[in-house]
Coordinates of C-alpha atoms (C1' of nucleotides) in Angstrom, one line a residue:
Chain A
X1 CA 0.2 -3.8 -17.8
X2 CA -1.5 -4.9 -21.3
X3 CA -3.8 -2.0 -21.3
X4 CA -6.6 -3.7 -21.6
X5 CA -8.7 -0.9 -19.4
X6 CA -7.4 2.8 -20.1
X7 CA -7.4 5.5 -17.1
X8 CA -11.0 6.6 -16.7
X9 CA -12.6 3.8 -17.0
X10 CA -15.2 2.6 -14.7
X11 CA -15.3 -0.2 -12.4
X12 CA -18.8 -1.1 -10.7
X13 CA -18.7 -3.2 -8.3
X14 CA -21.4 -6.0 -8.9
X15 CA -19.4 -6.0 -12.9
X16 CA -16.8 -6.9 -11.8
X17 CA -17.9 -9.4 -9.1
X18 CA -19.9 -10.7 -11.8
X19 CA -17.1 -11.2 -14.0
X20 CA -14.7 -12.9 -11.1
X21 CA -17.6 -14.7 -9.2
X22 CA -17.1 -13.3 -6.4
X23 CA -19.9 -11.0 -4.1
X24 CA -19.5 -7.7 -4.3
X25 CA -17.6 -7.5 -1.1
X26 CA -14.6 -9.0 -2.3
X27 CA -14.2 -7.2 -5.6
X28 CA -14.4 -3.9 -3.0
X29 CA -11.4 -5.3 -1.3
X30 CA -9.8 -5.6 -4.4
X31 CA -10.8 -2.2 -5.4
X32 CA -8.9 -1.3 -2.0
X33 CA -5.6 -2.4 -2.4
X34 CA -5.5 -1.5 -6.0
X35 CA -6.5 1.7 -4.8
X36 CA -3.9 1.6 -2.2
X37 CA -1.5 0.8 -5.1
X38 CA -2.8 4.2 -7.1
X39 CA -3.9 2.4 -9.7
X40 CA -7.7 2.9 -8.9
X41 CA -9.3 6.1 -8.0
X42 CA -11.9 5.7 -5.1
X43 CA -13.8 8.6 -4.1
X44 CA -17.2 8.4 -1.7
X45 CA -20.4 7.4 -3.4
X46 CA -19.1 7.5 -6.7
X47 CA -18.0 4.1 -8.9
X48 CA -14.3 3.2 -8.5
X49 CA -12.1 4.2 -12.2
X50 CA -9.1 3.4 -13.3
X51 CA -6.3 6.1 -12.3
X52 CA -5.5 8.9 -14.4
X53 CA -2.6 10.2 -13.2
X54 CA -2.2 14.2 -13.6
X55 CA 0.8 15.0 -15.9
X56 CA 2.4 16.5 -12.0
X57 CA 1.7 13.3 -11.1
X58 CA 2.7 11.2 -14.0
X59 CA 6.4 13.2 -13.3
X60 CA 6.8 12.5 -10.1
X61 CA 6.1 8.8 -10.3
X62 CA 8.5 8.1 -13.1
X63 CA 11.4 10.4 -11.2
X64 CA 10.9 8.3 -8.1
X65 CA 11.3 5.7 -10.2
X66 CA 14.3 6.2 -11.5
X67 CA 15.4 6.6 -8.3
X68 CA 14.5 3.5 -6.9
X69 CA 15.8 1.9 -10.2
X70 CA 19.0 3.5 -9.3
X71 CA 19.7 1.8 -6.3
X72 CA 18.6 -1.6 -7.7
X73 CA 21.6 -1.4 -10.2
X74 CA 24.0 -0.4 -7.7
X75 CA 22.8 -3.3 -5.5
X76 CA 23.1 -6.1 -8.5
X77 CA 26.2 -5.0 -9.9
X78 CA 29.3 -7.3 -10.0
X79 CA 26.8 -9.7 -7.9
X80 CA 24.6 -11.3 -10.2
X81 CA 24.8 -15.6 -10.0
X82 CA 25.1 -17.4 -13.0
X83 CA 21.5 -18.3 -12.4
X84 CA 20.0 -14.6 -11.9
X85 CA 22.3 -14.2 -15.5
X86 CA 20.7 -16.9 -17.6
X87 CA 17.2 -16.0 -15.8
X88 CA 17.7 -12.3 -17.6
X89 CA 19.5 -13.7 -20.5
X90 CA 15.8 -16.2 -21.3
X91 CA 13.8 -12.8 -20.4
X92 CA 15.4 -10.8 -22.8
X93 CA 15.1 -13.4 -25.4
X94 CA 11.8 -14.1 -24.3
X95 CA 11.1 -10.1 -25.5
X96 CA 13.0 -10.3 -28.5
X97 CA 10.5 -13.3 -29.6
X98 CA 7.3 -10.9 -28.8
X99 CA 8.8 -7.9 -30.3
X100 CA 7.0 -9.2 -33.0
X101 CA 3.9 -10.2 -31.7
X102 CA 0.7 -8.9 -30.0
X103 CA 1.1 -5.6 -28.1
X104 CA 0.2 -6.2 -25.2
X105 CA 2.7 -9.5 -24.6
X106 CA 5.7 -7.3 -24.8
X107 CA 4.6 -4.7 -23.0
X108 CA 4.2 -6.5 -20.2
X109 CA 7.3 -8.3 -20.6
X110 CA 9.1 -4.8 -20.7
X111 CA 7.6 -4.0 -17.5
X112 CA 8.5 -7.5 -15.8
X113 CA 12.1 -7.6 -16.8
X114 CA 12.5 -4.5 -14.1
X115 CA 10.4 -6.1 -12.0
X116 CA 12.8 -8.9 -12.2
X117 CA 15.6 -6.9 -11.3
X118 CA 14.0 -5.6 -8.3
X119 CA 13.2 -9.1 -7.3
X120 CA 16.6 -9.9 -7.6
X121 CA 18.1 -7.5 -5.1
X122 CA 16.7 -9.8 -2.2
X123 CA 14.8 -7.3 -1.0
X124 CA 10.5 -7.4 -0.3
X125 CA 10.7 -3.9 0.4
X126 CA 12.8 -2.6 -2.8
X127 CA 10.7 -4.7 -4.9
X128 CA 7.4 -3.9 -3.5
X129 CA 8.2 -0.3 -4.4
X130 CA 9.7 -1.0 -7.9
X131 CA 6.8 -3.2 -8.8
X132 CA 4.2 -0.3 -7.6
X133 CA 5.7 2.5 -9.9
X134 CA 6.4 0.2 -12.5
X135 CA 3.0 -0.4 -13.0
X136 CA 1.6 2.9 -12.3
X137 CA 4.0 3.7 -14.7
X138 CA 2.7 1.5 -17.5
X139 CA -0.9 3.4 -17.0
X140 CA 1.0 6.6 -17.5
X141 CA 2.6 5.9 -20.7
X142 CA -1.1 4.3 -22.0
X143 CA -2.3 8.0 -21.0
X144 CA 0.3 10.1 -22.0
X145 CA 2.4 8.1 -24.8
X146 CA 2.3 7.5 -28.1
X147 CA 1.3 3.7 -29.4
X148 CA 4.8 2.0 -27.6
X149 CA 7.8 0.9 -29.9
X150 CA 9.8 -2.2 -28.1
X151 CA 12.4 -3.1 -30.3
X152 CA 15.2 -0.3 -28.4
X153 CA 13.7 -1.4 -25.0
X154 CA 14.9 -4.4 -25.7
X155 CA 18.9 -3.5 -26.8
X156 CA 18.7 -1.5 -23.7
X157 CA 17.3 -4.3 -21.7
X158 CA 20.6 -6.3 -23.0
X159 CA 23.1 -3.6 -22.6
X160 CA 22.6 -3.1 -18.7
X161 CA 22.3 -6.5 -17.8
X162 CA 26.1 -6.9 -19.4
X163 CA 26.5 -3.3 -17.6
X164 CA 25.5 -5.4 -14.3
X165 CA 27.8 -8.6 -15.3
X166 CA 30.8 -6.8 -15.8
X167 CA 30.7 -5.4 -12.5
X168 CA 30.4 -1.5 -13.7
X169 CA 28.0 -0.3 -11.1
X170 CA 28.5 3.5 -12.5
X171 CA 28.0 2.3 -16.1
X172 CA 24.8 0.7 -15.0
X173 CA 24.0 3.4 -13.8
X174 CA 23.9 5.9 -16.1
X175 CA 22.6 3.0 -18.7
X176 CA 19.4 2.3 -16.3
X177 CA 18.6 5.9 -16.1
X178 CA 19.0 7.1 -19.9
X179 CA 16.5 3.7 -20.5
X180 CA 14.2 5.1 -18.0
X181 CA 14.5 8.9 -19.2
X182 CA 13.9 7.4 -22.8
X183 CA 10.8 5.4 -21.8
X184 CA 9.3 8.7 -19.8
X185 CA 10.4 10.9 -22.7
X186 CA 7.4 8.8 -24.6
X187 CA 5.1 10.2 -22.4
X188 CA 4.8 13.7 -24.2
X189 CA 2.0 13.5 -26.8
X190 CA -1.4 13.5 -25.6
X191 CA -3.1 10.5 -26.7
X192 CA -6.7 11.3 -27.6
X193 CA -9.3 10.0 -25.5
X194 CA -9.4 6.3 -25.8
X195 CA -12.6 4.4 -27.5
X196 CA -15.8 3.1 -25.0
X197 CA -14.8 -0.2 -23.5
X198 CA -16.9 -2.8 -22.8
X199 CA -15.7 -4.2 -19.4
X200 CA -17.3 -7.7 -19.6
X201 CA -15.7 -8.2 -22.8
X202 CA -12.1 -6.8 -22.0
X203 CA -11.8 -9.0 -18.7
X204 CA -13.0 -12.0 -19.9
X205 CA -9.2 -13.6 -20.2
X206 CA -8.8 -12.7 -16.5
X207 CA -11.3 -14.3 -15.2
X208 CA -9.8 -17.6 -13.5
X209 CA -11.4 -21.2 -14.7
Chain B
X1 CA 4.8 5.3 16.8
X2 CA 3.6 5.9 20.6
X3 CA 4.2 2.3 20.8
X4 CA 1.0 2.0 22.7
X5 CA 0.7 -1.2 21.1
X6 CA 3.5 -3.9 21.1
X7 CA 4.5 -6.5 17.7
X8 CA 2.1 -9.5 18.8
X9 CA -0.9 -7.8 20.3
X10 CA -3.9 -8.8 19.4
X11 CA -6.6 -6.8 17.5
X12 CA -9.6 -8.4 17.5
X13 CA -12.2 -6.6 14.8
X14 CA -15.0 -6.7 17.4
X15 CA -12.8 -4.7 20.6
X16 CA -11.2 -2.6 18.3
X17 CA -14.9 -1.6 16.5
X18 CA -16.0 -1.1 19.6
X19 CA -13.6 1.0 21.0
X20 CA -13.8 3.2 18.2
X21 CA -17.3 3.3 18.0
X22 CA -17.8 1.3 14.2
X23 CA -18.6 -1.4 12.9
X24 CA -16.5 -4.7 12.6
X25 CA -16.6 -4.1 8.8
X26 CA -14.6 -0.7 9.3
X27 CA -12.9 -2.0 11.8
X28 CA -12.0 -4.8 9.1
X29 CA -10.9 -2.0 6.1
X30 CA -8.4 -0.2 9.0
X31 CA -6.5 -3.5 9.5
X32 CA -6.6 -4.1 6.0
X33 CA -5.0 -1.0 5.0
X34 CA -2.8 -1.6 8.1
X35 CA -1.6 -4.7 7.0
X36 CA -1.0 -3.1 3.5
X37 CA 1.7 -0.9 4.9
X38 CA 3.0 -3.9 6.8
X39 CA 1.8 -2.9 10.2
X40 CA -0.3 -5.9 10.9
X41 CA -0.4 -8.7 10.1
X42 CA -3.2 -10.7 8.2
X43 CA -3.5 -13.9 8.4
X44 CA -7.0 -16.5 6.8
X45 CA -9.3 -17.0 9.8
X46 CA -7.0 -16.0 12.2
X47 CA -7.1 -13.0 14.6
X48 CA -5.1 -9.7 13.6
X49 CA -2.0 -9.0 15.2
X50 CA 0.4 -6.0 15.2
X51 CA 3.3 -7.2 12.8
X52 CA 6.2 -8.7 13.6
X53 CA 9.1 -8.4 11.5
X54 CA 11.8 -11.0 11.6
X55 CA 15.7 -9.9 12.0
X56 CA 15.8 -10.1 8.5
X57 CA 12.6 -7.8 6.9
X58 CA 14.1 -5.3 9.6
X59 CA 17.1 -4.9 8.5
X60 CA 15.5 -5.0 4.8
X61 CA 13.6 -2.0 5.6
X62 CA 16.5 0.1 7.5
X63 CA 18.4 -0.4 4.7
X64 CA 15.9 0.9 2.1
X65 CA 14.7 3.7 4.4
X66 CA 18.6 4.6 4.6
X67 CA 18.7 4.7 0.5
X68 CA 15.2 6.8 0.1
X69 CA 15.9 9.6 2.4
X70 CA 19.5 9.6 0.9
X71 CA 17.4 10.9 -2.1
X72 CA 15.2 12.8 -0.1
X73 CA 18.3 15.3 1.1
X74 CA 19.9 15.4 -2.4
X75 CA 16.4 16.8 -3.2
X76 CA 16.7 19.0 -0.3
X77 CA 20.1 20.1 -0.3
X78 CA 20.4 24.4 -0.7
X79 CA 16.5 24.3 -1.9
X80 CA 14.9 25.2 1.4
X81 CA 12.7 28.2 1.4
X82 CA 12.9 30.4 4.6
X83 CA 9.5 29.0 5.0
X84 CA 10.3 25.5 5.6
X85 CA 13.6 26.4 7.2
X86 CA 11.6 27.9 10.0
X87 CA 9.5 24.7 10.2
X88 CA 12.2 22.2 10.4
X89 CA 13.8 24.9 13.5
X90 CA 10.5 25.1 14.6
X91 CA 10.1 21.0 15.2
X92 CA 13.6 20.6 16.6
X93 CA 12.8 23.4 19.1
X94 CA 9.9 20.9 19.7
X95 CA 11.5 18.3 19.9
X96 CA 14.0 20.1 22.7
X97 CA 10.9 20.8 24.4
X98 CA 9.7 17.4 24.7
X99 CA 13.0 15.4 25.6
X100 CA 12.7 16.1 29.1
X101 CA 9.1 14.8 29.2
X102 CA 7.0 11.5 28.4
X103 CA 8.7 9.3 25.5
X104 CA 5.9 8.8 23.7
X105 CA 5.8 12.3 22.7
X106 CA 9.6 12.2 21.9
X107 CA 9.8 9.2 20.0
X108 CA 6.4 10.6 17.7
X109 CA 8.3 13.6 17.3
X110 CA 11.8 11.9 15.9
X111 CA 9.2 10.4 13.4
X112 CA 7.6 13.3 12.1
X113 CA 11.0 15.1 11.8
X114 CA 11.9 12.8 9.1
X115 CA 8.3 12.7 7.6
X116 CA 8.7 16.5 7.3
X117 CA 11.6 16.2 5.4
X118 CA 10.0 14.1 2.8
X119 CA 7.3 15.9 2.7
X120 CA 9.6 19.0 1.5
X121 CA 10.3 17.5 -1.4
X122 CA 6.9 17.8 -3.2
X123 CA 7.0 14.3 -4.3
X124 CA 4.0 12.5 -2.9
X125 CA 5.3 9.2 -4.0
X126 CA 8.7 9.5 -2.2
X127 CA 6.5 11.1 0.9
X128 CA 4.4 8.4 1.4
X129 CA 6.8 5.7 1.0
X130 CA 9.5 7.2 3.6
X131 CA 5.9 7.4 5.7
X132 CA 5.6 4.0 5.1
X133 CA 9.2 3.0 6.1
X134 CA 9.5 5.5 9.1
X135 CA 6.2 3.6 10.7
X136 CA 7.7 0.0 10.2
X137 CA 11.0 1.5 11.9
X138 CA 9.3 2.7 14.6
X139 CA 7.5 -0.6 15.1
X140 CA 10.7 -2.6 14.7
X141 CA 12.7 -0.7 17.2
X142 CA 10.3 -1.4 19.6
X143 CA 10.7 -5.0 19.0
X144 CA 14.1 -5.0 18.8
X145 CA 15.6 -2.0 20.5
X146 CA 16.3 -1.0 24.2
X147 CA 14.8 1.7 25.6
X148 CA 14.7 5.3 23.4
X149 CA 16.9 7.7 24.4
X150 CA 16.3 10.3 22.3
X151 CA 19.0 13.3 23.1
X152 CA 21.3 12.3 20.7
X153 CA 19.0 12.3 17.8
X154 CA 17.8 15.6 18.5
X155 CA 21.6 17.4 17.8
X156 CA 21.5 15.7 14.7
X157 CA 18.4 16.5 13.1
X158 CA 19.7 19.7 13.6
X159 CA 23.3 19.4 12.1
X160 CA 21.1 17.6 9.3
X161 CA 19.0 20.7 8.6
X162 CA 22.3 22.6 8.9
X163 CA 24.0 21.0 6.1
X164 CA 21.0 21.1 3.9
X165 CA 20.1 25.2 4.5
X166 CA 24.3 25.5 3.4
X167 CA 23.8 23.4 0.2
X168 CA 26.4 21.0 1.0
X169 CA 24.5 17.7 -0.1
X170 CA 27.4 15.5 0.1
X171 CA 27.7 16.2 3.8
X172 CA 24.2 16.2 4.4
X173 CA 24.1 12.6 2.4
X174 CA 26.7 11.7 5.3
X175 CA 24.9 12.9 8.2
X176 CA 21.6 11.2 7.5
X177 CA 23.4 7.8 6.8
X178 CA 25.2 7.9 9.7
X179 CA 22.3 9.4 11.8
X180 CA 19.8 6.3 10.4
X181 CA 22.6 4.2 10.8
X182 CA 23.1 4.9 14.6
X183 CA 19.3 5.0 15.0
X184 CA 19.4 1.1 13.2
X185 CA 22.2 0.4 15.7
X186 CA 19.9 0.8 18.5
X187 CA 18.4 -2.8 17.5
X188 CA 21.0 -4.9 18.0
X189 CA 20.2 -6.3 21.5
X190 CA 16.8 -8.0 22.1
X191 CA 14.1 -7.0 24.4
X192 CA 12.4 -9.2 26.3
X193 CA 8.6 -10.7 25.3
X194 CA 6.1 -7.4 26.6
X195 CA 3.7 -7.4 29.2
X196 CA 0.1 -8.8 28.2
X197 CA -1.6 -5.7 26.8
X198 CA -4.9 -4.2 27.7
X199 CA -6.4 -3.4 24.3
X200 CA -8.9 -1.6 25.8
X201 CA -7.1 0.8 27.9
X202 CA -4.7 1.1 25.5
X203 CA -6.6 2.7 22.9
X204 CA -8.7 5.0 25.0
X205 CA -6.5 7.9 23.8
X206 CA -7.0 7.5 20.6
X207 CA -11.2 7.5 20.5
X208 CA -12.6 10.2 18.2
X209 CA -14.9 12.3 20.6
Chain C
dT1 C1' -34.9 20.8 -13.1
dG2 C1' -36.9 16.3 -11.5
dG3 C1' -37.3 11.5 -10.8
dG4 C1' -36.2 6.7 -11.6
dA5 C1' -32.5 3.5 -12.1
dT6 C1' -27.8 2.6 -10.5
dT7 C1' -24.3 2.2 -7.4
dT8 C1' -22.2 2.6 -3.1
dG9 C1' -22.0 2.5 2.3
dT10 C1' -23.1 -0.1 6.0
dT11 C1' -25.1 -3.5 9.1
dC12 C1' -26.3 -7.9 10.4
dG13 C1' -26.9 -13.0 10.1
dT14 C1' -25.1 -17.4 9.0
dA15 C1' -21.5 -20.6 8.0
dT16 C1' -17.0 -22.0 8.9
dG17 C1' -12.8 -22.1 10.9
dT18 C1' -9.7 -21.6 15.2
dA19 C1' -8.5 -21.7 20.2
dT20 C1' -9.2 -23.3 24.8
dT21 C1' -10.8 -25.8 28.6
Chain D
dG1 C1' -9.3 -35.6 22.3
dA2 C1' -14.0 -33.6 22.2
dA3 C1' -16.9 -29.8 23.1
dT4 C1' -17.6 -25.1 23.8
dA5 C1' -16.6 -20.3 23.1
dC6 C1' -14.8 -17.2 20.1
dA7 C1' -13.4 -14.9 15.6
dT8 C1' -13.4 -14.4 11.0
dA9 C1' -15.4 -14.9 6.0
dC10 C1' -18.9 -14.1 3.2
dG11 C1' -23.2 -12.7 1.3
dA12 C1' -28.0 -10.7 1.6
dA13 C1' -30.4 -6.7 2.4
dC14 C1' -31.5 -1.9 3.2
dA15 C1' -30.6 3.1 3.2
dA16 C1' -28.5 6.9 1.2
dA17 C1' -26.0 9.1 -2.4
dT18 C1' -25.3 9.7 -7.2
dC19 C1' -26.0 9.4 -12.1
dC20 C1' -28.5 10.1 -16.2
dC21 C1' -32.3 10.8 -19.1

DNA sequence: TGGGATTTGTTCGTATGTATT
DNA sequence: GAATACATACGAACAAATCCC
């Protein structure tokens, strides 16, 4: 979600182990389910990488997406609580603060306010699912997009979540899918291939105590 | 989907390596990956059992498997080739075939009828999260369903396919919510707790070579 | 093209935790 | 309630495949 590994990028094993504590055993169980999440590619013998989705790919994930989005909006609207409304409200406030700041804060906070959403539906399923190609999404765009630009996320952000108070399922609607369309229309210039990374270095803030 | 196996049963890692002729460490990945797609369930130190969803996660994922294939037939709608037309015929003929004989076959068959669908639609994302949802369904009707009668069904898989070779989405929309929504019906009344299993015996089928 | 260094695939042993008599 | 049997968690080690110079 920050970026801090770019699609391609390799994942050994013992490194990583190394860099959790762990054996090697458990960072390949974690390579697993990340793989099982398509963020990782796996393939026999050869050192797990980070996914790089194809551009067929890349299409497919954000359509579903917007799908899925689609039905969280028409789930939430006219029934938010005055809780789930001031949870949003500090969210979106929260991103106006970053918008700012370092990068990688607000991206992730971009992608967490629709996994918020999601959560909010009620549903494990829905939000499994949202929270899958929300992420895969956010390795897309550090493939396919330009350097991101939060500050009309944000507005958009605001405008649905009034969208969703008033009640105005279809005006959500179309609101939550020209915010996605917007956000995938990003994804059109060809970054250039991304710098070396030095994989000890770029996990050490994830590494737990 | 056979339901050879029943929400509860055990899966030991040792009987089930054995009886597939691996290790306990592959043994150990497929129930990982199982447990991933919410077919078994994972618990520290404890044995593996065949999930179990409560009332509540079943009627979770009925309702989300009703909203994805609503997408999958919008996709669908007046967009089948003759190619896939004859397949979908094809299966329904299959599944004539087979209402007469064993359910196990029958019920498999209802399954794949909708995975075929999804499948249409080029989008691996949406296909192998309708997968996903059609194998949990499966599992929770035999938890909470009585016993499958699947002659019904069959007329409307093929009223289905009829709506979407004449383009009519809207209607096609309507048949698929009514014909999941008759198929969720079925688990309203509670079997009783199943026979003890006999892993062993169950499985043998299902042994490569 | 060849060969050494890496890295993965797999098995097995031990420790630890759970169920059952 | 304690002891025994059983199952899982984890890591070490070895073989085979791959990578890279």
């Amino acid at each position: 979600m920050e970026r801090a590994l770019t699609p391609g990028d390799r994942l050994p094993e013992d490194a990583l182990g190394e860099r959790f504590n762990v054996s090697r055993t458990i960072a390949r169980q974690a390579l697993g389910q990340l793989a099982g999440e398509g963020l990782v590619e796996l393939r026999r013998n050869r050192i797990a990488v980070v996914a790089s989705p194809s551009w067929e790919e890349a299409r497919d994930t954000f359509d579903v997406r917007i799908s899925l989005e689609r039905i969280v909006v028409q789930r939430l609207a006219g029934r938010l609580s005055a809780e789930q409304q001031a949870t949003l409200e500090a969210h979106i406030a929260g991103e106006e603060r970053a918008s700012g700041g370092p990068e990688p804060a607000s991206i992730r906070l971009a992608t967490e306010f629709h996994l918020l959403l999601a959560e909010m539906t009620g549903s494990p399923v829905l939000r499994r699912y949202v929270a899958e190609l929300g992420y895969r999404c956010a390795l897309i765009l550090s493939l396919y997009s330009r350097p991101h630009s939060s500050d009309c996320a944000v507005s958009e952000h605001r405008e649905i979540v009034a969208a969703l108070v008033a009640g105005n399922a279809g005006h959500a609607v179309t609101l939550m899918d020209h915010h996605l369309d917007a956000v995938a229309e990003r994804a059109r210039i060809l970054t250039e291939p991304q710098r070396e990374h030095d994989l000890i270095r770029l996990l050490a803030p994830y590494v737990d105590g």
